[in-house]
Amino acid sequence: MQGLAVSNLSLLLALFLVVVAMGISVREKLDLHRDIIYAILRAIIQLTVVGYVLKAVFHVANIFLTLTLTLIIILNASWNAYQRNGRQKRGFIYSFIAIFSSTTVTIMILVLSGSIRPVAQQLVPISGMIASNSMVAIGLAYRAMRTQFKQQAQQVNEMLALGATGFQASRAIIRESIKTGMQPTIDSAKTVGLVSLPGMMSGLIFAGVDPVYAIKYQIMVTFMLMSATSIGSVIAIYLSYRNYFNDRLQLILPEE
Amino acid sequence: MAEAIITINDLDYTVEDHTVLQDFNMQVIKGDYLTIAGPSGSGKSTLLKLMAGFLSPDRGTIVYQGQDITTYPITAYRQQVSYCIQQPLLFGTTVMDNFTFPYQINNQAVDHDRIQHLLAAVDLPQEYTQKKITELSGGERQRVALVRNLLLEPQVLLLDEVTAGLDERSKQIVLDLLAVEHQRGKTLVKVTHDTDEIHMAHHLVHLEKGGVS
């Protein structure tokens, strides 16, 4: 691990970066300093705990323990996506189905193609990347759907008045919401390497891996995020658009 | 005895502690041209939305051709009892997008003859099918919307102030089309504020707060 020299002391010194953010908050009267302290404390505690948990899981190298950890990651991501959807009816289970499916399908393809091996050191971090990207995509898609149902309520009602089903009346909204969920992944794929050196690639280069070898992993990550965000958005939106209608096909808009 | 196509029995409807309709009863006779008038807030539009299945009553029933509408498949009901929304919004890009939609949702082939016939009836040229909806005037939009509602030959038309805000020519074209459809046997239930239309009504129901007078 040549060049990796993050000692506790250097971390403590790097804390100055947080002080900069705090200073800006105080000087500009942003009233964010409490939030910054809370966020930093949470990040330190969460990451420390996760570090020790991962160390133990990797040490035990038990497939069931690995899968349990993956499931916990998916459950957490589902809960977060559900919160972003204004806690809609069956929102947690819909988000879980979407994130579980997108993570499972993507991981299976990666394992079957030989891109990754089914070991804890690879499965857990890759699952985390997939689930979190899927979660963000689903959150964006949910928000787009809510906004569009509000903005296009009359159009939806006009279609219902002509005898359309909920799906027929929502088709344009469904399409647009899925697109919104997938767009950031497509956009970032276009600029990857040009604007940003993403986490996976940077991590490998940091650890001393040949950059040409590191990009292969980054290309794999780009492929898997495309799959994860598209599967996640499609399933989440197709399941949850029904929440906007009751059993008499009357449009129900969520309260703020 | 004349046959009722829609019967409303003991209907209550309340919005946030405000009673809009209470113990409301009404019969719409098949083939009738019923005009509903009344002051703002008397529940005219709410009544149409209840009849169209866009609102559910707190109590009471709405019966269509002998069947409680809550037991009727809602999409089939809405194709039979077509609700024309006040100040309609057209969708898609062109006028034709609005005409193909009713056929698409029923997996039916587009009936171009019927579209042409109805366009002529509302005094719009055939080329209008390709016109962008953003280029239409208010009166043209209302006429296109009415054609859209009539394409699949509904039994009943629920018309919510469809002539409000229209210029005299558009208003007359819309009223003429409604008269023709009435003669062809359709049942029309029209909500209006227009004094001319109220005076010309075949059969008038005057709604006061929460009930009929």
Tab-separated table of C-alpha atoms in Angstrom:
chain	number	residue	atom	x	y	z
A	1	MET	CA	0.000	0.000	0.000
A	2	GLN	CA	2.598	2.484	-1.102
A	3	GLY	CA	1.803	6.145	-0.548
A	4	LEU	CA	-1.127	5.488	1.800
A	5	ALA	CA	-0.240	7.490	4.882
A	6	VAL	CA	-3.443	8.530	6.654
A	7	SER	CA	-2.350	8.404	10.273
A	8	ASN	CA	-4.599	9.491	13.148
A	9	LEU	CA	-2.507	12.640	13.468
A	10	SER	CA	-2.851	13.532	9.797
A	11	LEU	CA	-6.621	12.946	10.053
A	12	LEU	CA	-6.732	15.280	13.040
A	13	LEU	CA	-4.851	17.912	11.070
A	14	ALA	CA	-7.158	17.404	8.100
A	15	LEU	CA	-10.010	18.302	10.454
A	16	PHE	CA	-8.935	21.873	9.701
A	17	LEU	CA	-10.876	21.467	6.439
A	18	VAL	CA	-14.052	21.141	8.500
A	19	VAL	CA	-13.063	24.236	10.467
A	20	VAL	CA	-12.955	26.104	7.135
A	21	ALA	CA	-16.561	25.051	6.428
A	22	MET	CA	-17.572	26.051	9.972
A	23	GLY	CA	-15.841	29.404	9.562
A	24	ILE	CA	-17.774	30.099	6.357
A	25	SER	CA	-21.026	29.119	8.084
A	26	VAL	CA	-20.379	31.500	10.999
A	27	ARG	CA	-19.084	34.382	8.874
A	28	GLU	CA	-21.908	34.182	6.337
A	29	LYS	CA	-24.524	33.567	9.085
A	30	LEU	CA	-25.616	30.348	7.361
A	31	ASP	CA	-26.517	28.775	10.707
A	32	LEU	CA	-25.094	25.469	9.475
A	33	HIS	CA	-22.366	24.934	12.069
A	34	ARG	CA	-24.489	22.684	14.321
A	35	ASP	CA	-25.462	20.673	11.260
A	36	ILE	CA	-21.823	20.409	10.188
A	37	ILE	CA	-20.713	19.162	13.630
A	38	TYR	CA	-23.569	16.640	13.719
A	39	ALA	CA	-22.829	15.429	10.183
A	40	ILE	CA	-19.085	15.089	10.851
A	41	LEU	CA	-19.639	13.229	14.142
A	42	ARG	CA	-22.098	10.883	12.438
A	43	ALA	CA	-19.711	10.274	9.551
A	44	ILE	CA	-16.803	9.503	11.917
A	45	ILE	CA	-18.862	7.145	14.112
A	46	GLN	CA	-20.597	5.402	11.174
A	47	LEU	CA	-17.399	4.891	9.225
A	48	THR	CA	-15.472	3.674	12.274
A	49	VAL	CA	-18.185	1.146	13.109
A	50	VAL	CA	-18.435	0.044	9.461
A	51	GLY	CA	-14.647	-0.283	9.281
A	52	TYR	CA	-14.575	-2.701	12.217
A	53	VAL	CA	-17.658	-4.598	10.993
A	54	LEU	CA	-16.127	-5.005	7.524
A	55	LYS	CA	-12.837	-6.144	9.045
A	56	ALA	CA	-14.681	-8.826	11.036
A	57	VAL	CA	-16.826	-9.905	8.065
A	58	PHE	CA	-13.822	-10.149	5.753
A	59	HIS	CA	-11.964	-12.090	8.420
A	60	VAL	CA	-14.792	-14.620	8.922
A	61	ALA	CA	-15.341	-14.871	5.127
A	62	ASN	CA	-18.758	-16.526	5.534
A	63	ILE	CA	-21.125	-16.189	2.566
A	64	PHE	CA	-24.252	-15.940	4.779
A	65	LEU	CA	-22.685	-13.168	6.851
A	66	THR	CA	-21.748	-11.380	3.617
A	67	LEU	CA	-25.276	-11.709	2.270
A	68	THR	CA	-26.733	-10.501	5.576
A	69	LEU	CA	-24.546	-7.403	5.433
A	70	THR	CA	-25.616	-6.825	1.826
A	71	LEU	CA	-29.253	-7.158	2.864
A	72	ILE	CA	-28.750	-4.591	5.634
A	73	ILE	CA	-27.267	-2.185	3.074
A	74	ILE	CA	-30.292	-2.712	0.794
A	75	LEU	CA	-32.753	-2.264	3.687
A	76	ASN	CA	-31.066	0.995	4.673
A	77	ALA	CA	-31.095	2.272	1.095
A	78	SER	CA	-34.791	1.310	0.777
A	79	TRP	CA	-35.661	3.163	3.988
A	80	ASN	CA	-33.902	6.285	2.721
A	81	ALA	CA	-35.611	6.127	-0.677
A	82	TYR	CA	-38.963	5.648	1.104
A	83	GLN	CA	-38.340	8.756	3.233
A	84	ARG	CA	-37.629	10.751	0.086
A	85	ASN	CA	-40.956	9.663	-1.392
A	86	GLY	CA	-42.925	11.410	1.362
A	87	ARG	CA	-43.567	8.061	3.132
A	88	GLN	CA	-46.154	6.920	0.637
A	89	LYS	CA	-48.353	3.871	1.075
A	90	ARG	CA	-46.302	0.682	0.621
A	91	GLY	CA	-43.387	3.013	-0.241
A	92	PHE	CA	-40.860	1.046	1.786
A	93	ILE	CA	-41.717	-2.299	0.228
A	94	TYR	CA	-41.758	-0.788	-3.294
A	95	SER	CA	-38.344	0.805	-2.718
A	96	PHE	CA	-37.037	-2.456	-1.273
A	97	ILE	CA	-38.230	-4.480	-4.286
A	98	ALA	CA	-36.630	-1.931	-6.660
A	99	ILE	CA	-33.269	-1.701	-4.874
A	100	PHE	CA	-33.121	-5.428	-4.102
A	101	SER	CA	-33.830	-6.305	-7.761
A	102	SER	CA	-31.394	-3.772	-9.199
A	103	THR	CA	-28.625	-4.847	-6.795
A	104	THR	CA	-29.208	-8.582	-7.231
A	105	VAL	CA	-29.458	-8.522	-11.026
A	106	THR	CA	-26.385	-6.301	-11.396
A	107	ILE	CA	-24.282	-8.320	-8.928
A	108	MET	CA	-25.301	-11.592	-10.599
A	109	ILE	CA	-24.247	-10.322	-14.026
A	110	LEU	CA	-20.933	-9.091	-12.612
A	111	VAL	CA	-20.255	-12.420	-10.864
A	112	LEU	CA	-21.353	-14.548	-13.833
A	113	SER	CA	-19.246	-12.487	-16.239
A	114	GLY	CA	-16.254	-12.945	-13.941
A	115	SER	CA	-15.868	-9.199	-13.364
A	116	ILE	CA	-15.978	-9.706	-9.608
A	117	ARG	CA	-15.573	-12.731	-7.357
A	118	PRO	CA	-18.278	-13.722	-4.842
A	119	VAL	CA	-16.151	-12.875	-1.835
A	120	ALA	CA	-16.972	-10.431	0.956
A	121	GLN	CA	-14.166	-7.982	0.028
A	122	GLN	CA	-15.758	-7.472	-3.392
A	123	LEU	CA	-19.465	-8.176	-2.833
A	124	VAL	CA	-20.003	-5.803	0.095
A	125	PRO	CA	-18.446	-2.621	-1.334
A	126	ILE	CA	-19.901	-3.233	-4.804
A	127	SER	CA	-23.381	-3.856	-3.314
A	128	GLY	CA	-23.043	-0.621	-1.377
A	129	MET	CA	-22.172	1.319	-4.536
A	130	ILE	CA	-25.044	-0.213	-6.482
A	131	ALA	CA	-27.636	0.185	-3.713
A	132	SER	CA	-26.682	3.798	-2.999
A	133	ASN	CA	-26.788	4.810	-6.667
A	134	SER	CA	-30.069	2.988	-7.097
A	135	MET	CA	-31.391	4.776	-4.006
A	136	VAL	CA	-30.432	8.205	-5.353
A	137	ALA	CA	-31.938	7.412	-8.785
A	138	ILE	CA	-35.177	6.182	-7.195
A	139	GLY	CA	-35.330	9.245	-4.946
A	140	LEU	CA	-34.984	11.544	-7.976
A	141	ALA	CA	-37.562	9.551	-9.937
A	142	TYR	CA	-40.036	9.674	-7.019
A	143	ARG	CA	-39.631	13.421	-6.662
A	144	ALA	CA	-40.072	13.963	-10.400
A	145	MET	CA	-43.213	11.828	-10.340
A	146	ARG	CA	-44.728	13.763	-7.428
A	147	THR	CA	-43.989	17.122	-9.097
A	148	GLN	CA	-45.408	16.000	-12.416
A	149	PHE	CA	-48.595	14.543	-10.982
A	150	LYS	CA	-49.168	17.917	-9.319
A	151	GLN	CA	-48.345	19.937	-12.418
A	152	GLN	CA	-50.265	17.677	-14.787
A	153	ALA	CA	-53.223	16.856	-12.557
A	154	GLN	CA	-55.744	18.316	-14.995
A	155	GLN	CA	-54.265	16.455	-17.952
A	156	VAL	CA	-54.398	13.190	-16.002
A	157	ASN	CA	-58.027	13.917	-15.072
A	158	GLU	CA	-58.897	14.654	-18.709
A	159	MET	CA	-57.475	11.292	-19.727
A	160	LEU	CA	-59.328	9.521	-16.924
A	161	ALA	CA	-62.522	11.273	-18.040
A	162	LEU	CA	-62.070	9.692	-21.467
A	163	GLY	CA	-61.977	6.259	-19.832
A	164	ALA	CA	-58.207	5.800	-19.527
A	165	THR	CA	-56.768	3.468	-16.900
A	166	GLY	CA	-54.381	4.861	-14.287
A	167	PHE	CA	-51.449	3.547	-16.307
A	168	GLN	CA	-52.687	5.053	-19.575
A	169	ALA	CA	-53.267	8.423	-17.898
A	170	SER	CA	-49.819	8.354	-16.251
A	171	ARG	CA	-47.755	6.988	-19.132
A	172	ALA	CA	-46.028	10.311	-19.946
A	173	ILE	CA	-45.340	10.958	-16.247
A	174	ILE	CA	-43.967	7.432	-15.759
A	175	ARG	CA	-41.646	7.853	-18.737
A	176	GLU	CA	-40.408	11.267	-17.604
A	177	SER	CA	-39.842	10.119	-13.997
A	178	ILE	CA	-37.760	7.099	-15.048
A	179	LYS	CA	-35.758	9.355	-17.336
A	180	THR	CA	-35.100	11.778	-14.455
A	181	GLY	CA	-33.877	8.885	-12.294
A	182	MET	CA	-31.462	7.644	-14.956
A	183	GLN	CA	-30.238	10.989	-16.333
A	184	PRO	CA	-27.500	11.791	-13.744
A	185	THR	CA	-25.861	8.382	-14.316
A	186	ILE	CA	-25.888	8.917	-18.082
A	187	ASP	CA	-24.543	12.465	-17.677
A	188	SER	CA	-21.767	11.401	-15.336
A	189	ALA	CA	-20.829	8.522	-17.687
A	190	LYS	CA	-20.277	11.134	-20.405
A	191	THR	CA	-17.810	13.127	-18.299
A	192	VAL	CA	-16.190	10.345	-16.316
A	193	GLY	CA	-12.412	10.733	-16.446
A	194	LEU	CA	-12.720	14.182	-18.024
A	195	VAL	CA	-14.276	16.098	-15.153
A	196	SER	CA	-14.026	13.649	-12.282
A	197	LEU	CA	-11.935	10.664	-11.363
A	198	PRO	CA	-14.555	8.612	-9.590
A	199	GLY	CA	-14.194	6.908	-6.206
A	200	MET	CA	-13.379	3.394	-7.326
A	201	MET	CA	-10.693	4.484	-9.793
A	202	SER	CA	-9.230	7.105	-7.431
A	203	GLY	CA	-9.115	4.526	-4.631
A	204	LEU	CA	-7.214	2.033	-6.748
A	205	ILE	CA	-4.770	4.680	-8.026
A	206	PHE	CA	-4.306	5.881	-4.425
A	207	ALA	CA	-3.475	2.331	-3.411
A	208	GLY	CA	-0.789	2.225	-6.080
A	209	VAL	CA	-2.613	0.281	-8.809
A	210	ASP	CA	-1.626	1.018	-12.418
A	211	PRO	CA	-4.127	3.663	-13.735
A	212	VAL	CA	-4.655	1.671	-16.928
A	213	TYR	CA	-5.737	-1.287	-14.798
A	214	ALA	CA	-7.858	0.989	-12.554
A	215	ILE	CA	-9.895	2.268	-15.489
A	216	LYS	CA	-11.077	-1.260	-16.264
A	217	TYR	CA	-12.735	-1.309	-12.870
A	218	GLN	CA	-14.163	2.148	-13.460
A	219	ILE	CA	-15.630	1.039	-16.794
A	220	MET	CA	-17.217	-1.899	-14.992
A	221	VAL	CA	-18.625	0.509	-12.379
A	222	THR	CA	-20.070	2.688	-15.154
A	223	PHE	CA	-21.782	-0.367	-16.685
A	224	MET	CA	-23.170	-1.544	-13.365
A	225	LEU	CA	-24.515	1.895	-12.393
A	226	MET	CA	-26.350	2.143	-15.720
A	227	SER	CA	-27.999	-1.184	-15.009
A	228	ALA	CA	-28.705	-0.426	-11.340
A	229	THR	CA	-30.267	3.003	-11.858
A	230	SER	CA	-32.386	1.889	-14.802
A	231	ILE	CA	-33.710	-1.271	-13.129
A	232	GLY	CA	-34.263	0.561	-9.829
A	233	SER	CA	-36.089	3.532	-11.416
A	234	VAL	CA	-38.293	1.387	-13.657
A	235	ILE	CA	-39.429	-0.944	-10.878
A	236	ALA	CA	-39.935	1.808	-8.285
A	237	ILE	CA	-41.970	4.016	-10.626
A	238	TYR	CA	-44.065	1.201	-12.122
A	239	LEU	CA	-44.958	0.048	-8.612
A	240	SER	CA	-45.592	3.417	-7.015
A	241	TYR	CA	-47.543	5.360	-9.674
A	242	ARG	CA	-50.598	3.418	-8.460
A	243	ASN	CA	-50.388	5.310	-5.169
A	244	TYR	CA	-51.670	8.364	-7.029
A	245	PHE	CA	-55.042	6.707	-7.682
A	246	ASN	CA	-57.668	5.173	-5.426
A	247	ASP	CA	-59.721	2.113	-6.349
A	248	ARG	CA	-62.283	4.341	-8.157
A	249	LEU	CA	-59.496	5.742	-10.341
A	250	GLN	CA	-59.655	9.179	-8.770
A	251	LEU	CA	-56.383	11.102	-8.740
A	252	ILE	CA	-54.980	11.518	-5.222
A	253	LEU	CA	-52.273	14.126	-4.784
A	254	PRO	CA	-50.035	13.769	-1.728
A	255	GLU	CA	-50.168	16.527	0.862
A	256	GLU	CA	-46.944	18.433	1.466
B	1	MET	CA	-93.166	6.187	-17.854
B	2	ALA	CA	-89.881	7.721	-19.000
B	3	GLU	CA	-86.818	5.632	-18.260
B	4	ALA	CA	-84.184	7.090	-15.897
B	5	ILE	CA	-80.611	6.719	-17.127
B	6	ILE	CA	-79.017	8.156	-13.962
B	7	THR	CA	-80.667	8.180	-10.550
B	8	ILE	CA	-79.130	9.897	-7.523
B	9	ASN	CA	-80.436	8.672	-4.167
B	10	ASP	CA	-80.082	10.391	-0.757
B	11	LEU	CA	-76.652	11.733	-1.565
B	12	ASP	CA	-74.478	13.585	0.954
B	13	TYR	CA	-71.201	15.199	0.086
B	14	THR	CA	-69.096	17.221	2.496
B	15	VAL	CA	-65.757	18.966	2.065
B	16	GLU	CA	-63.905	19.783	5.295
B	17	ASP	CA	-67.057	20.288	7.428
B	18	HIS	CA	-68.770	22.214	4.628
B	19	THR	CA	-71.875	20.419	3.417
B	20	VAL	CA	-72.057	20.751	-0.357
B	21	LEU	CA	-74.957	18.367	-0.977
B	22	GLN	CA	-77.295	16.851	1.599
B	23	ASP	CA	-80.064	14.272	1.099
B	24	PHE	CA	-79.838	15.067	-2.573
B	25	ASN	CA	-82.076	13.188	-4.997
B	26	MET	CA	-82.314	13.597	-8.755
B	27	GLN	CA	-83.263	11.598	-11.824
B	28	VAL	CA	-81.901	12.117	-15.309
B	29	ILE	CA	-84.271	10.755	-17.934
B	30	LYS	CA	-82.776	8.959	-20.913
B	31	GLY	CA	-82.523	11.342	-23.872
B	32	ASP	CA	-83.068	14.410	-21.698
B	33	TYR	CA	-81.224	17.714	-22.124
B	34	LEU	CA	-80.968	18.817	-18.530
B	35	THR	CA	-79.580	22.197	-17.551
B	36	ILE	CA	-78.336	22.719	-13.995
B	37	ALA	CA	-78.122	26.304	-12.780
B	38	GLY	CA	-77.585	27.937	-9.419
B	39	PRO	CA	-75.372	30.334	-7.517
B	40	SER	CA	-71.632	29.781	-7.082
B	41	GLY	CA	-70.949	27.275	-4.339
B	42	SER	CA	-74.318	25.568	-4.714
B	43	GLY	CA	-72.567	22.337	-5.721
B	44	LYS	CA	-73.225	22.235	-9.482
B	45	SER	CA	-69.697	21.255	-10.528
B	46	THR	CA	-69.381	18.931	-7.522
B	47	LEU	CA	-72.574	17.190	-8.623
B	48	LEU	CA	-71.120	16.617	-12.118
B	49	LYS	CA	-67.848	15.304	-10.648
B	50	LEU	CA	-69.822	12.911	-8.442
B	51	MET	CA	-71.810	11.742	-11.474
B	52	ALA	CA	-68.559	11.317	-13.447
B	53	GLY	CA	-67.027	9.210	-10.675
B	54	PHE	CA	-64.325	11.770	-9.915
B	55	LEU	CA	-65.620	12.196	-6.369
B	56	SER	CA	-67.205	9.618	-4.095
B	57	PRO	CA	-70.254	10.575	-1.992
B	58	ASP	CA	-70.152	10.323	1.807
B	59	ARG	CA	-73.596	8.698	1.689
B	60	GLY	CA	-76.129	7.685	-0.940
B	61	THR	CA	-75.880	6.087	-4.343
B	62	ILE	CA	-75.616	7.040	-7.996
B	63	VAL	CA	-77.273	4.467	-10.230
B	64	TYR	CA	-76.543	4.253	-13.957
B	65	GLN	CA	-78.921	2.150	-16.065
B	66	GLY	CA	-80.050	0.239	-12.985
B	67	GLN	CA	-76.552	-0.410	-11.611
B	68	ASP	CA	-74.798	1.356	-8.735
B	69	ILE	CA	-71.803	3.047	-10.358
B	70	THR	CA	-69.473	1.799	-7.599
B	71	THR	CA	-70.064	-1.718	-8.951
B	72	TYR	CA	-69.586	-0.624	-12.570
B	73	PRO	CA	-66.053	-0.910	-14.046
B	74	ILE	CA	-64.968	2.713	-13.773
B	75	THR	CA	-63.183	3.026	-17.136
B	76	ALA	CA	-66.190	1.560	-18.986
B	77	TYR	CA	-68.527	3.863	-17.038
B	78	ARG	CA	-66.497	6.955	-17.934
B	79	GLN	CA	-66.631	6.027	-21.600
B	80	GLN	CA	-70.430	5.784	-21.374
B	81	VAL	CA	-70.857	8.869	-19.194
B	82	SER	CA	-68.366	11.337	-20.609
B	83	TYR	CA	-67.316	14.287	-18.475
B	84	CYS	CA	-66.337	17.478	-20.299
B	85	ILE	CA	-64.152	19.464	-17.956
B	86	GLN	CA	-64.467	23.228	-17.602
B	87	GLN	CA	-61.630	24.963	-19.500
B	88	PRO	CA	-60.233	21.750	-20.955
B	89	LEU	CA	-56.574	21.088	-21.465
B	90	LEU	CA	-55.436	19.405	-24.647
B	91	PHE	CA	-52.555	16.966	-24.468
B	92	GLY	CA	-49.756	15.851	-26.769
B	93	THR	CA	-48.440	18.119	-29.508
B	94	THR	CA	-51.077	18.215	-32.225
B	95	VAL	CA	-54.862	18.171	-32.355
B	96	MET	CA	-54.646	14.640	-33.801
B	97	ASP	CA	-52.880	13.390	-30.627
B	98	ASN	CA	-56.088	14.232	-28.777
B	99	PHE	CA	-58.246	12.363	-31.270
B	100	THR	CA	-56.125	9.206	-31.377
B	101	PHE	CA	-55.983	8.871	-27.573
B	102	PRO	CA	-59.579	7.602	-27.045
B	103	TYR	CA	-58.992	4.925	-29.717
B	104	GLN	CA	-55.546	3.970	-28.378
B	105	ILE	CA	-56.776	3.359	-24.843
B	106	ASN	CA	-59.374	0.976	-26.266
B	107	ASN	CA	-57.018	-0.717	-28.739
B	108	GLN	CA	-59.273	0.433	-31.573
B	109	ALA	CA	-58.311	1.595	-35.043
B	110	VAL	CA	-58.644	5.360	-35.461
B	111	ASP	CA	-61.931	6.191	-37.217
B	112	HIS	CA	-60.837	9.002	-39.539
B	113	ASP	CA	-64.327	9.396	-41.027
B	114	ARG	CA	-65.807	10.040	-37.610
B	115	ILE	CA	-63.052	12.567	-36.799
B	116	GLN	CA	-63.708	14.399	-40.070
B	117	HIS	CA	-67.451	14.373	-39.506
B	118	LEU	CA	-67.153	15.823	-35.997
B	119	LEU	CA	-64.532	18.393	-37.037
B	120	ALA	CA	-66.925	19.630	-39.716
B	121	ALA	CA	-69.717	19.730	-37.116
B	122	VAL	CA	-67.656	22.128	-34.961
B	123	ASP	CA	-66.705	24.175	-38.033
B	124	LEU	CA	-62.997	23.330	-37.995
B	125	PRO	CA	-61.166	22.493	-41.249
B	126	GLN	CA	-59.714	18.993	-41.775
B	127	GLU	CA	-56.157	20.407	-41.760
B	128	TYR	CA	-56.670	21.219	-38.086
B	129	THR	CA	-55.812	17.637	-37.160
B	130	GLN	CA	-52.137	18.499	-37.765
B	131	LYS	CA	-52.314	21.875	-36.048
B	132	LYS	CA	-50.265	22.353	-32.888
B	133	ILE	CA	-52.442	22.643	-29.796
B	134	THR	CA	-50.507	25.742	-28.722
B	135	GLU	CA	-51.736	27.542	-31.860
B	136	LEU	CA	-55.439	27.140	-31.051
B	137	SER	CA	-57.688	29.869	-29.667
B	138	GLY	CA	-59.745	29.242	-26.521
B	139	GLY	CA	-62.865	28.560	-28.565
B	140	GLU	CA	-61.044	26.140	-30.862
B	141	ARG	CA	-59.586	24.296	-27.871
B	142	GLN	CA	-63.043	23.836	-26.385
B	143	ARG	CA	-64.404	22.537	-29.703
B	144	VAL	CA	-61.493	20.089	-30.105
B	145	ALA	CA	-62.041	18.886	-26.522
B	146	LEU	CA	-65.730	18.332	-27.217
B	147	VAL	CA	-64.933	16.320	-30.351
B	148	ARG	CA	-62.500	14.252	-28.253
B	149	ASN	CA	-65.306	13.449	-25.802
B	150	LEU	CA	-67.727	12.501	-28.577
B	151	LEU	CA	-65.497	10.199	-30.647
B	152	LEU	CA	-66.481	6.980	-28.891
B	153	GLU	CA	-70.217	7.807	-28.824
B	154	PRO	CA	-70.901	8.090	-25.085
B	155	GLN	CA	-74.487	7.652	-23.872
B	156	VAL	CA	-74.383	10.662	-21.541
B	157	LEU	CA	-72.455	13.934	-21.730
B	158	LEU	CA	-71.730	15.788	-18.481
B	159	LEU	CA	-70.892	19.341	-19.508
B	160	ASP	CA	-69.288	21.643	-16.963
B	161	GLU	CA	-69.709	25.229	-18.183
B	162	VAL	CA	-68.412	24.301	-21.619
B	163	THR	CA	-69.427	27.633	-23.116
B	164	ALA	CA	-67.937	29.809	-20.348
B	165	GLY	CA	-65.482	32.351	-21.699
B	166	LEU	CA	-66.166	31.520	-25.361
B	167	ASP	CA	-66.802	34.125	-28.031
B	168	GLU	CA	-70.350	34.226	-29.450
B	169	ARG	CA	-69.462	32.261	-32.590
B	170	SER	CA	-67.705	29.439	-30.743
B	171	LYS	CA	-70.496	29.343	-28.191
B	172	GLN	CA	-73.121	28.983	-30.903
B	173	ILE	CA	-71.145	26.238	-32.657
B	174	VAL	CA	-70.827	24.304	-29.381
B	175	LEU	CA	-74.548	24.734	-28.595
B	176	ASP	CA	-75.502	23.644	-32.123
B	177	LEU	CA	-73.367	20.507	-31.807
B	178	LEU	CA	-74.954	19.717	-28.446
B	179	ALA	CA	-78.429	20.151	-29.967
B	180	VAL	CA	-77.523	17.722	-32.767
B	181	GLU	CA	-76.147	15.160	-30.316
B	182	HIS	CA	-79.327	15.502	-28.249
B	183	GLN	CA	-81.429	14.862	-31.330
B	184	ARG	CA	-79.312	11.794	-32.053
B	185	GLY	CA	-80.440	10.414	-28.693
B	186	LYS	CA	-77.677	11.383	-26.293
B	187	THR	CA	-78.518	12.437	-22.769
B	188	LEU	CA	-76.990	15.777	-21.851
B	189	VAL	CA	-76.483	17.220	-18.380
B	190	LYS	CA	-75.144	20.733	-18.587
B	191	VAL	CA	-74.024	23.064	-15.814
B	192	THR	CA	-74.147	26.719	-16.799
B	193	HIS	CA	-74.203	30.275	-15.514
B	194	ASP	CA	-75.220	31.666	-18.900
B	195	THR	CA	-78.609	33.384	-18.681
B	196	ASP	CA	-79.432	32.766	-22.385
B	197	GLU	CA	-78.781	29.057	-21.992
B	198	ILE	CA	-80.862	28.960	-18.793
B	199	HIS	CA	-83.774	30.661	-20.603
B	200	MET	CA	-83.532	28.230	-23.515
B	201	ALA	CA	-83.248	25.156	-21.273
B	202	HIS	CA	-85.456	22.159	-22.159
B	203	HIS	CA	-85.477	21.017	-18.587
B	204	LEU	CA	-84.005	23.103	-15.774
B	205	VAL	CA	-82.801	22.129	-12.318
B	206	HIS	CA	-81.991	25.025	-10.026
B	207	LEU	CA	-79.555	24.144	-7.264
B	208	GLU	CA	-79.624	26.065	-4.005
B	209	LYS	CA	-77.103	25.402	-1.243
B	210	GLY	CA	-77.125	21.663	-0.864
B	211	GLY	CA	-80.381	20.859	-2.606
B	212	VAL	CA	-82.807	21.410	-5.503
B	213	SER	CA	-85.372	24.134	-5.719
